[in-house]
Amino acid sequence: MFALIDGNNFYVSCERAFRPSLRGLPVVVLSNNDGCAIARSDEAKALGVKMGQPHFEIRHLEQSAGLVCLSANFELYGDISDRMMTLAAGLGPLQEIYSIDESYVGDLEGMRDLTQRAWAIRSRIYRWTSIPTCVGLAPTKTLAKLCNHVAKDAERKPGSYPKEFAQVCNWAEMSAAAQQDVLHRTLASEVWGIGRRIAAQLSEQGILTAWDVAHMPATKARREWSVVLERTVLELQGLSCISLEQAPPPKKQIASTRSFGQAITDLPPLIEAVSEFATRAAEKLRAGGQRAGALQVFAHTSPFRPGPRFYRTATIHLEPPSCDTKVLVGAAVAGVRSIYAPGYQLAKAGVMLLDLAAKGVEQQALDFAAPGSVRDQSPLMEVMDRINGRWGKATVHVASTGNAEKAVSDWRMKQERRTPRYTTVLDEVPIARA
DNA sequence: TCTGGGGTCCTAGGACCC
DNA sequence: TCTGGGGTCCTAGGACCC
């Protein structure tokens, strides 16, 4: 048995935890640069605000309907998530944290009063964090996900599912008739693992509901689609194919990307942005004790705007693999210089770290071996990470220009505008481009 | 004017090997 | 007419998730 515990409208609920006056109001949380809606309260959903809808399309609702739009505060959401996950773990012996607002709890076979325990955990989470949650319980992850969906909709969409399944829904305690009824009421596209594309292809063959998916031959799912859909079919039939992953597997890639508030056309601000991305990515890399064997940097124009298109990527191989911010920033800057062309309204750029590998013992030894070598920078990086962890992001950072004088003058200008910061001035590291 | 930022897995096809 | 039969590795692209 699995439980899926999920925070309702999570980011909005986090905001409401600290601003109770927002309860009952239509509220959305906006993405970076206040670009689009990434979380909506039930009241905002009722106004017709869609997931991912651009802010400028819903802005009129602020006046006409009292819609409250908030900029995202991911640090806050991360903190509340940690607390919620700790409480959710109390439901059973094993936990997989699946996303910022969801966790599976597993190994629940034979547990007595499981449904009652789920209710108790749910109310404890609400009392201690102010986050309302729903719980789905079932013998497979896909069914637990489905029950979680039922628990949510039964509460907020009257008539969608029987009311007794609201908030906590246990598949194992439903009658066979109730299980069938739920499968019939659920669209195929609402099943975990079936997205828009596959749902459209399924509907061409008359497979419209979760019941239809559960009753298609698994062999057909595999033959005409893939093993992914085959697993979904089997999981809906109650055969567990997707197991709990307690310790997250080591990351295979790390990305740091951003849309720009205003389009960029010149190289210097692009270099500045890309340096920032490489710095963030390097921090994540070191936090996981990994090194990157390659770095990819990209920049592109907006797909929504007219004008000449630009979409380029450069891949730089790092030999030896590195987790040093200076090396990664140097590679990112070299890469972006190589793809840059003037005359384009660049809307987005990013850095991705690839070919990640655990930092081996030999590498750690090398880090401390030869003073002055490229590889002896890890102690510096460690100190940087500690200072930034203690005093906040970018308290200390790498300057990404080959011109030390300019770096210093840029830094002075920033000092005048901001609270005091400290910076180390370091040169670009030359990188061989693949 | 203004359109998110991360991730994962699977498959197909090409290059290359014996 | 028939045109070997596997393997592996790599990459690109598609689809999905939150």
Short mmCIF file of C-alpha atoms (C1' of nucleotides) in Angstrom, two decimals:
data_model
loop_
_atom_site.label_atom_id
_atom_site.label_comp_id
_atom_site.label_asym_id
_atom_site.label_seq_id
_atom_site.Cartn_x
_atom_site.Cartn_y
_atom_site.Cartn_z
CA MET A 1 0.00 0.00 0.00
CA PHE A 2 1.02 3.52 -0.80
CA ALA A 3 -0.17 6.87 0.46
CA LEU A 4 0.18 10.06 -1.53
CA ILE A 5 0.03 13.16 0.64
CA ASP A 6 -0.22 16.37 -1.31
CA GLY A 7 -0.56 20.01 -0.29
CA ASN A 8 -3.57 21.77 -1.79
CA ASN A 9 -2.71 24.75 -4.01
CA PHE A 10 0.61 24.57 -2.23
CA TYR A 11 2.27 27.92 -2.96
CA VAL A 12 -0.98 29.78 -2.32
CA SER A 13 -1.47 27.87 0.93
CA CYS A 14 2.08 28.84 2.00
CA GLU A 15 1.31 32.51 1.38
CA ARG A 16 -1.93 32.17 3.32
CA ALA A 17 -0.10 30.57 6.24
CA PHE A 18 1.60 33.90 6.81
CA ARG A 19 -1.22 36.13 5.57
CA PRO A 20 -4.48 34.66 6.79
CA SER A 21 -6.30 37.66 5.33
CA LEU A 22 -5.81 36.02 1.93
CA ARG A 23 -8.14 33.16 2.87
CA GLY A 24 -11.31 33.17 0.83
CA LEU A 25 -9.83 35.53 -1.76
CA PRO A 26 -8.84 34.57 -5.31
CA VAL A 27 -5.03 34.36 -5.15
CA VAL A 28 -2.38 33.35 -7.64
CA VAL A 29 1.38 33.00 -7.25
CA LEU A 30 3.39 34.19 -10.23
CA SER A 31 6.55 32.73 -11.73
CA ASN A 32 9.91 34.41 -12.04
CA ASN A 33 9.63 37.98 -13.38
CA ASP A 34 5.93 37.73 -12.53
CA GLY A 35 5.54 36.07 -15.92
CA CYS A 36 2.69 33.65 -15.44
CA ALA A 37 0.50 31.94 -12.84
CA ILE A 38 2.09 28.84 -11.29
CA ALA A 39 -0.34 28.32 -8.39
CA ARG A 40 -3.98 29.25 -7.99
CA SER A 41 -6.40 29.21 -5.10
CA ASP A 42 -9.75 27.51 -5.63
CA GLU A 43 -11.32 30.96 -5.92
CA ALA A 44 -8.84 31.92 -8.66
CA LYS A 45 -9.55 28.67 -10.50
CA ALA A 46 -13.25 29.51 -10.29
CA LEU A 47 -12.48 32.81 -12.02
CA GLY A 48 -11.08 30.81 -14.92
CA VAL A 49 -7.38 31.46 -14.32
CA LYS A 50 -5.43 28.67 -16.02
CA MET A 51 -2.17 27.06 -14.93
CA GLY A 52 0.70 28.84 -16.68
CA GLN A 53 -1.50 31.65 -17.91
CA PRO A 54 0.45 34.86 -18.55
CA HIS A 55 0.03 37.59 -15.98
CA PHE A 56 -0.96 40.20 -18.55
CA GLU A 57 -3.96 38.10 -19.56
CA ILE A 58 -5.37 37.91 -16.04
CA ARG A 59 -4.32 41.29 -14.75
CA HIS A 60 -7.76 42.79 -15.44
CA LEU A 61 -9.21 40.42 -12.82
CA GLU A 62 -7.29 42.26 -10.11
CA GLN A 63 -9.63 45.23 -10.61
CA SER A 64 -12.80 43.45 -11.65
CA ALA A 65 -12.75 40.46 -9.32
CA GLY A 66 -10.29 41.24 -6.54
CA LEU A 67 -7.70 38.75 -7.79
CA VAL A 68 -4.52 38.96 -5.70
CA CYS A 69 -1.29 38.26 -7.62
CA LEU A 70 1.85 37.50 -5.60
CA SER A 71 5.48 37.08 -6.62
CA ALA A 72 6.82 33.65 -5.77
CA ASN A 73 8.91 33.19 -2.61
CA PHE A 74 10.54 29.83 -3.16
CA GLU A 75 12.65 29.93 -0.02
CA LEU A 76 9.53 30.17 2.09
CA TYR A 77 7.86 27.33 0.19
CA GLY A 78 10.94 25.16 0.63
CA ASP A 79 10.96 25.70 4.41
CA ILE A 80 7.27 24.90 4.78
CA SER A 81 7.71 21.89 2.53
CA ASP A 82 10.42 20.51 4.81
CA ARG A 83 8.11 20.71 7.80
CA MET A 84 5.21 19.21 5.92
CA MET A 85 7.35 16.28 4.73
CA THR A 86 8.60 15.55 8.24
CA LEU A 87 5.03 15.33 9.51
CA ALA A 88 3.86 13.27 6.53
CA ALA A 89 6.64 10.75 7.19
CA GLY A 90 4.81 9.87 10.39
CA LEU A 91 2.23 7.90 8.42
CA GLY A 92 4.48 4.93 7.70
CA PRO A 93 7.96 3.43 7.60
CA LEU A 94 9.12 4.58 4.15
CA GLN A 95 8.85 7.94 2.44
CA GLU A 96 9.64 9.24 -1.01
CA ILE A 97 9.59 13.00 -1.41
CA TYR A 98 8.25 13.31 -4.91
CA SER A 99 8.03 17.07 -5.32
CA ILE A 100 7.93 20.20 -3.21
CA ASP A 101 4.34 19.51 -2.19
CA GLU A 102 3.92 15.75 -2.54
CA SER A 103 5.30 12.69 -0.85
CA TYR A 104 4.56 9.01 -1.07
CA VAL A 105 4.62 6.94 2.08
CA GLY A 106 5.05 3.22 1.55
CA ASP A 107 5.18 -0.19 3.16
CA LEU A 108 1.74 0.24 4.68
CA GLU A 109 0.54 -3.35 4.22
CA GLY A 110 -1.34 -4.70 7.15
CA MET A 111 -1.35 -1.42 9.01
CA ARG A 112 -4.45 -1.17 11.14
CA ASP A 113 -6.68 1.89 11.01
CA LEU A 114 -4.76 3.22 8.03
CA THR A 115 -7.52 5.57 6.97
CA GLN A 116 -7.87 6.91 10.50
CA ARG A 117 -4.12 7.45 10.70
CA ALA A 118 -4.22 9.34 7.43
CA TRP A 119 -6.91 11.63 8.82
CA ALA A 120 -4.80 12.21 11.93
CA ILE A 121 -1.66 13.05 9.93
CA ARG A 122 -3.64 15.35 7.72
CA SER A 123 -5.01 17.32 10.65
CA ARG A 124 -1.62 17.45 12.33
CA ILE A 125 -0.07 18.91 9.17
CA TYR A 126 -2.82 21.49 9.09
CA ARG A 127 -2.45 22.40 12.75
CA TRP A 128 1.33 22.72 12.62
CA THR A 129 1.86 24.28 9.18
CA SER A 130 -1.54 25.66 8.10
CA ILE A 131 -1.26 23.66 4.89
CA PRO A 132 -4.42 21.80 3.88
CA THR A 133 -3.66 18.43 2.31
CA CYS A 134 -5.38 15.50 0.65
CA VAL A 135 -4.40 11.86 0.99
CA GLY A 136 -4.84 9.04 -1.51
CA LEU A 137 -4.31 5.43 -0.36
CA ALA A 138 -4.01 2.51 -2.76
CA PRO A 139 -2.02 -0.61 -3.65
CA THR A 140 -0.12 1.11 -6.48
CA LYS A 141 1.37 4.56 -6.90
CA THR A 142 -0.80 5.34 -9.91
CA LEU A 143 -3.96 4.43 -8.01
CA ALA A 144 -2.78 6.38 -4.96
CA LYS A 145 -2.33 9.35 -7.23
CA LEU A 146 -5.80 8.79 -8.65
CA CYS A 147 -7.30 8.56 -5.15
CA ASN A 148 -5.52 11.77 -4.21
CA HIS A 149 -7.12 13.42 -7.24
CA VAL A 150 -10.50 12.04 -6.16
CA ALA A 151 -9.97 13.32 -2.63
CA LYS A 152 -9.31 16.82 -3.94
CA ASP A 153 -12.09 17.03 -6.51
CA ALA A 154 -14.71 15.42 -4.27
CA GLU A 155 -14.11 18.31 -1.92
CA ARG A 156 -13.93 21.25 -4.27
CA LYS A 157 -16.01 20.16 -7.27
CA PRO A 158 -19.38 19.03 -5.95
CA GLY A 159 -20.77 16.22 -8.07
CA SER A 160 -17.44 15.15 -9.53
CA TYR A 161 -16.98 12.22 -7.15
CA PRO A 162 -18.95 10.93 -4.15
CA LYS A 163 -18.55 13.25 -1.22
CA GLU A 164 -17.44 10.58 1.23
CA PHE A 165 -14.11 10.38 -0.64
CA ALA A 166 -13.24 14.02 0.04
CA GLN A 167 -9.84 14.77 1.64
CA VAL A 168 -8.88 11.18 2.37
CA CYS A 169 -9.64 8.46 -0.17
CA ASN A 170 -8.69 4.81 0.34
CA TRP A 171 -9.00 2.57 -2.72
CA ALA A 172 -8.83 -0.57 -0.61
CA GLU A 173 -11.93 0.39 1.35
CA MET A 174 -14.05 1.17 -1.70
CA SER A 175 -16.56 -1.35 -2.98
CA ALA A 176 -15.91 -2.82 -6.41
CA ALA A 177 -18.83 -0.80 -7.72
CA ALA A 178 -17.41 2.42 -6.25
CA GLN A 179 -13.99 1.68 -7.77
CA GLN A 180 -15.57 1.21 -11.20
CA ASP A 181 -17.60 4.36 -10.76
CA VAL A 182 -14.47 6.37 -9.94
CA LEU A 183 -12.61 4.96 -12.97
CA HIS A 184 -15.54 5.82 -15.22
CA ARG A 185 -15.70 9.38 -13.91
CA THR A 186 -11.98 10.01 -14.46
CA LEU A 187 -10.72 11.09 -17.87
CA ALA A 188 -7.73 9.26 -19.30
CA SER A 189 -5.82 12.54 -19.42
CA GLU A 190 -6.20 12.88 -15.65
CA VAL A 191 -4.33 9.64 -15.03
CA TRP A 192 -0.74 10.06 -13.81
CA GLY A 193 1.59 9.36 -16.73
CA ILE A 194 -0.90 10.18 -19.49
CA GLY A 195 -0.31 13.64 -20.88
CA ARG A 196 -2.02 15.61 -23.61
CA ARG A 197 -0.39 13.83 -26.54
CA ILE A 198 -1.02 10.27 -25.45
CA ALA A 199 -4.54 11.18 -24.29
CA ALA A 200 -5.34 12.50 -27.78
CA GLN A 201 -3.99 9.35 -29.41
CA LEU A 202 -5.96 7.16 -27.00
CA SER A 203 -9.18 9.05 -27.64
CA GLU A 204 -8.83 8.40 -31.37
CA GLN A 205 -9.22 4.75 -30.47
CA GLY A 206 -12.18 5.40 -28.22
CA ILE A 207 -10.15 5.11 -25.01
CA LEU A 208 -11.51 8.03 -23.07
CA THR A 209 -11.65 7.27 -19.35
CA ALA A 210 -9.43 5.73 -16.71
CA TRP A 211 -11.72 2.69 -16.88
CA ASP A 212 -10.97 2.35 -20.61
CA VAL A 213 -7.23 2.59 -19.94
CA ALA A 214 -7.40 0.04 -17.14
CA HIS A 215 -9.19 -2.37 -19.46
CA MET A 216 -7.05 -2.06 -22.56
CA PRO A 217 -4.66 -4.94 -23.10
CA ALA A 218 -1.27 -4.14 -21.58
CA THR A 219 0.40 -5.75 -24.59
CA LYS A 220 -1.36 -3.31 -26.89
CA ALA A 221 -0.25 -0.41 -24.69
CA ARG A 222 3.33 -1.58 -25.04
CA ARG A 223 3.16 -2.41 -28.73
CA GLU A 224 1.45 0.77 -29.90
CA TRP A 225 2.87 3.17 -27.32
CA SER A 226 5.60 2.24 -24.86
CA VAL A 227 6.49 0.43 -21.67
CA VAL A 228 5.53 3.60 -19.83
CA LEU A 229 1.89 3.28 -20.84
CA GLU A 230 2.01 -0.46 -20.25
CA ARG A 231 3.04 0.16 -16.66
CA THR A 232 0.25 2.69 -16.24
CA VAL A 233 -2.31 0.13 -17.46
CA LEU A 234 -1.01 -2.51 -15.07
CA GLU A 235 -0.88 -0.09 -12.16
CA LEU A 236 -4.51 0.89 -12.76
CA GLN A 237 -5.33 -2.81 -12.61
CA GLY A 238 -3.75 -2.94 -9.17
CA LEU A 239 -0.40 -4.47 -10.11
CA SER A 240 2.38 -2.40 -8.60
CA CYS A 241 5.11 -1.66 -11.19
CA ILE A 242 6.52 1.61 -9.88
CA SER A 243 8.34 1.29 -6.60
CA LEU A 244 9.09 3.76 -3.89
CA GLU A 245 12.40 5.58 -4.23
CA GLN A 246 13.57 6.51 -0.80
CA ALA A 247 17.01 7.93 -1.44
CA PRO A 248 16.85 10.10 -4.52
CA PRO A 249 19.25 8.72 -7.15
CA PRO A 250 22.17 10.99 -7.91
CA LYS A 251 21.30 13.75 -10.34
CA LYS A 252 22.12 13.25 -14.00
CA GLN A 253 21.93 16.87 -14.97
CA ILE A 254 21.60 20.22 -13.30
CA ALA A 255 20.08 23.25 -14.96
CA SER A 256 19.85 26.91 -14.15
CA THR A 257 17.84 28.89 -16.67
CA ARG A 258 15.79 32.04 -16.64
CA SER A 259 13.61 34.19 -18.83
CA PHE A 260 14.66 37.82 -18.84
CA GLY A 261 12.29 40.49 -17.64
CA GLN A 262 13.38 42.54 -20.60
CA ALA A 263 14.92 41.13 -23.74
CA ILE A 264 18.71 41.28 -23.99
CA THR A 265 20.54 42.13 -27.20
CA ASP A 266 24.09 42.92 -26.06
CA LEU A 267 26.82 40.53 -25.06
CA PRO A 268 27.87 41.98 -21.66
CA PRO A 269 24.51 41.52 -19.90
CA LEU A 270 24.25 38.09 -21.47
CA ILE A 271 27.65 37.17 -20.04
CA GLU A 272 26.56 38.49 -16.67
CA ALA A 273 23.38 36.41 -16.74
CA VAL A 274 25.13 33.25 -17.87
CA SER A 275 27.78 33.68 -15.16
CA GLU A 276 25.02 33.86 -12.61
CA PHE A 277 23.43 30.67 -13.96
CA ALA A 278 26.75 28.84 -13.94
CA THR A 279 27.32 29.95 -10.34
CA ARG A 280 23.91 28.65 -9.20
CA ALA A 281 24.40 25.40 -11.06
CA ALA A 282 27.86 24.96 -9.56
CA GLU A 283 26.45 25.41 -6.06
CA LYS A 284 23.86 22.71 -6.69
CA LEU A 285 26.60 20.51 -8.11
CA ARG A 286 28.80 20.82 -5.05
CA ALA A 287 25.84 20.37 -2.72
CA GLY A 288 25.39 16.94 -4.29
CA GLY A 289 29.10 16.13 -4.15
CA GLN A 290 29.32 15.87 -7.92
CA ARG A 291 31.46 17.08 -10.81
CA ALA A 292 30.37 17.93 -14.34
CA GLY A 293 32.03 16.50 -17.43
CA ALA A 294 30.31 18.93 -19.77
CA LEU A 295 28.52 22.23 -19.70
CA GLN A 296 25.87 23.40 -22.10
CA VAL A 297 24.90 27.01 -22.49
CA PHE A 298 21.99 28.26 -24.58
CA ALA A 299 20.22 31.50 -25.44
CA HIS A 300 17.12 32.04 -27.49
CA THR A 301 14.54 34.59 -28.59
CA SER A 302 10.93 34.47 -27.44
CA PRO A 303 8.75 31.94 -29.25
CA PHE A 304 5.82 34.30 -28.66
CA ARG A 305 7.24 37.39 -30.33
CA PRO A 306 7.68 38.18 -33.99
CA GLY A 307 11.11 39.03 -35.38
CA PRO A 308 14.20 37.05 -36.28
CA ARG A 309 14.62 33.76 -34.46
CA PHE A 310 17.74 32.80 -32.57
CA TYR A 311 18.16 29.47 -30.82
CA ARG A 312 21.68 28.31 -30.20
CA THR A 313 23.47 25.98 -27.86
CA ALA A 314 27.15 25.42 -27.16
CA THR A 315 28.50 22.37 -25.40
CA ILE A 316 31.87 22.58 -23.67
CA HIS A 317 33.58 19.44 -22.46
CA LEU A 318 35.43 19.80 -19.20
CA GLU A 319 38.63 17.89 -18.85
CA PRO A 320 39.07 17.07 -16.07
CA PRO A 321 35.48 17.17 -14.81
CA SER A 322 35.01 20.04 -12.40
CA CYS A 323 32.78 21.51 -9.71
CA ASP A 324 34.75 24.73 -9.45
CA THR A 325 32.67 27.83 -9.98
CA LYS A 326 35.54 29.59 -11.74
CA VAL A 327 35.98 26.77 -14.23
CA LEU A 328 32.24 26.49 -14.88
CA VAL A 329 31.74 30.23 -15.21
CA GLY A 330 34.73 30.37 -17.54
CA ALA A 331 33.27 27.60 -19.69
CA ALA A 332 29.83 29.20 -19.75
CA VAL A 333 31.26 32.56 -20.77
CA ALA A 334 33.43 30.99 -23.46
CA GLY A 335 30.39 29.11 -24.74
CA VAL A 336 28.09 32.10 -24.83
CA ARG A 337 30.74 34.17 -26.61
CA SER A 338 30.95 31.48 -29.27
CA ILE A 339 27.22 31.47 -30.03
CA TYR A 340 26.44 35.14 -29.54
CA ALA A 341 25.29 37.21 -32.49
CA PRO A 342 24.05 40.80 -32.33
CA GLY A 343 20.62 41.90 -33.48
CA TYR A 344 18.40 39.46 -31.61
CA GLN A 345 15.95 40.12 -28.80
CA LEU A 346 17.07 37.33 -26.49
CA ALA A 347 14.33 36.32 -24.08
CA LYS A 348 15.87 33.41 -22.24
CA ALA A 349 19.21 31.79 -21.51
CA GLY A 350 20.52 29.05 -19.32
CA VAL A 351 23.30 26.74 -18.28
CA MET A 352 23.05 22.98 -17.97
CA LEU A 353 25.64 20.72 -16.39
CA LEU A 354 25.90 17.26 -17.93
CA ASP A 355 27.88 14.04 -17.55
CA LEU A 356 27.66 14.34 -13.79
CA ALA A 357 29.72 11.99 -11.71
CA ALA A 358 30.31 11.59 -8.03
CA LYS A 359 33.44 13.27 -6.90
CA GLY A 360 35.81 10.39 -6.27
CA VAL A 361 38.32 10.03 -3.51
CA GLU A 362 41.23 10.58 -5.90
CA GLN A 363 39.72 13.84 -7.06
CA GLN A 364 39.27 15.03 -3.51
CA ALA A 365 42.91 14.24 -2.86
CA LEU A 366 43.94 16.17 -5.95
CA ASP A 367 41.93 19.16 -4.81
CA PHE A 368 44.31 19.61 -1.94
CA ALA A 369 47.44 18.33 -3.64
CA ALA A 370 49.03 21.01 -5.75
CA PRO A 371 48.76 24.54 -4.44
CA GLY A 372 48.22 26.99 -7.24
CA SER A 373 46.98 24.41 -9.70
CA VAL A 374 43.58 24.64 -11.32
CA ARG A 375 42.41 21.82 -9.13
CA ASP A 376 43.23 23.24 -5.75
CA GLN A 377 40.24 25.56 -5.67
CA SER A 378 37.80 23.35 -3.83
CA PRO A 379 38.72 24.69 -0.41
CA LEU A 380 37.92 28.16 -1.74
CA MET A 381 34.61 26.91 -3.14
CA GLU A 382 33.79 25.30 0.17
CA VAL A 383 34.44 28.54 1.99
CA MET A 384 32.30 30.41 -0.54
CA ASP A 385 29.44 27.96 -0.09
CA ARG A 386 29.64 28.28 3.67
CA ILE A 387 29.67 32.06 3.65
CA ASN A 388 26.81 32.22 1.17
CA GLY A 389 24.88 29.63 3.13
CA ARG A 390 25.29 31.63 6.30
CA TRP A 391 24.90 35.16 4.98
CA GLY A 392 22.72 34.72 1.93
CA LYS A 393 23.05 34.17 -1.78
CA ALA A 394 25.91 35.88 -3.59
CA THR A 395 27.42 37.45 -0.51
CA VAL A 396 30.66 36.28 -2.08
CA HIS A 397 30.76 35.56 -5.78
CA VAL A 398 33.01 35.08 -8.76
CA ALA A 399 33.41 38.01 -11.09
CA SER A 400 32.94 36.87 -14.64
CA THR A 401 35.05 39.26 -16.59
CA GLY A 402 38.56 39.02 -17.88
CA ASN A 403 39.06 42.62 -16.93
CA ALA A 404 39.79 42.91 -13.24
CA GLU A 405 39.54 46.69 -13.26
CA LYS A 406 36.09 46.60 -14.73
CA ALA A 407 35.06 43.96 -12.24
CA VAL A 408 36.13 46.16 -9.41
CA SER A 409 34.37 49.23 -10.78
CA ASP A 410 31.19 47.21 -11.41
CA TRP A 411 31.42 46.00 -7.89
CA ARG A 412 31.82 49.54 -6.53
CA MET A 413 28.74 50.65 -8.43
CA LYS A 414 26.75 47.81 -6.97
CA GLN A 415 28.01 48.68 -3.50
CA GLU A 416 26.52 52.11 -3.83
CA ARG A 417 23.13 50.74 -4.71
CA ARG A 418 22.98 47.81 -2.36
CA THR A 419 23.80 46.60 1.08
CA PRO A 420 27.48 45.78 1.48
CA ARG A 421 28.68 42.77 -0.45
CA TYR A 422 32.06 41.20 -0.83
CA THR A 423 33.47 39.90 -4.02
CA THR A 424 36.51 37.97 -5.15
CA VAL A 425 37.89 39.08 -8.49
CA LEU A 426 39.00 36.17 -10.61
CA ASP A 427 39.91 35.84 -14.25
CA GLU A 428 38.21 33.72 -16.83
CA VAL A 429 39.73 30.31 -17.07
CA PRO A 430 40.56 29.43 -20.67
CA ILE A 431 38.60 26.40 -21.79
CA ALA A 432 39.12 24.28 -24.87
CA ARG A 433 35.89 24.19 -26.83
CA ALA A 434 34.75 20.82 -28.08
"C1'" DT B 1 5.15 46.01 -22.56
"C1'" DC B 2 4.07 41.24 -20.49
"C1'" DT B 3 4.19 34.05 -21.76
"C1'" DG B 4 8.18 29.32 -15.58
"C1'" DG B 5 12.00 26.47 -14.20
"C1'" DG B 6 13.25 22.67 -13.22
"C1'" DG B 7 13.69 17.38 -13.97
"C1'" DT B 8 13.18 12.06 -15.77
"C1'" DC B 9 12.62 8.21 -18.89
"C1'" DC B 10 12.10 5.98 -23.37
"C1'" DT B 11 12.83 5.24 -28.29
"C1'" DA B 12 14.83 5.43 -32.72
"C1'" DG B 13 18.57 5.64 -35.54
"C1'" DG B 14 23.40 5.97 -36.70
"C1'" DA B 15 28.21 4.62 -36.00
"C1'" DC B 16 31.00 1.16 -34.97
"C1'" DC B 17 32.56 -3.53 -33.55
"C1'" DC B 18 33.31 -8.62 -34.34
"C1'" DT C 1 14.79 -13.47 -55.63
"C1'" DC C 2 18.18 -13.84 -52.19
"C1'" DT C 3 21.96 -9.43 -49.71
"C1'" DG C 4 24.60 -11.77 -41.75
"C1'" DG C 5 23.48 -11.16 -37.07
"C1'" DG C 6 24.21 -9.74 -33.39
"C1'" DG C 7 26.06 -6.35 -29.78
"C1'" DT C 8 27.26 -1.44 -27.64
"C1'" DC C 9 27.41 3.40 -27.31
"C1'" DC C 10 25.89 7.87 -28.36
"C1'" DT C 11 22.65 11.52 -29.58
"C1'" DA C 12 18.44 13.76 -30.62
"C1'" DG C 13 13.89 14.17 -29.87
"C1'" DG C 14 9.52 13.19 -27.76
"C1'" DA C 15 6.66 12.66 -23.87
"C1'" DC C 16 5.75 13.06 -19.27
"C1'" DC C 17 5.92 15.06 -14.32
"C1'" DC C 18 5.42 19.07 -10.76
#
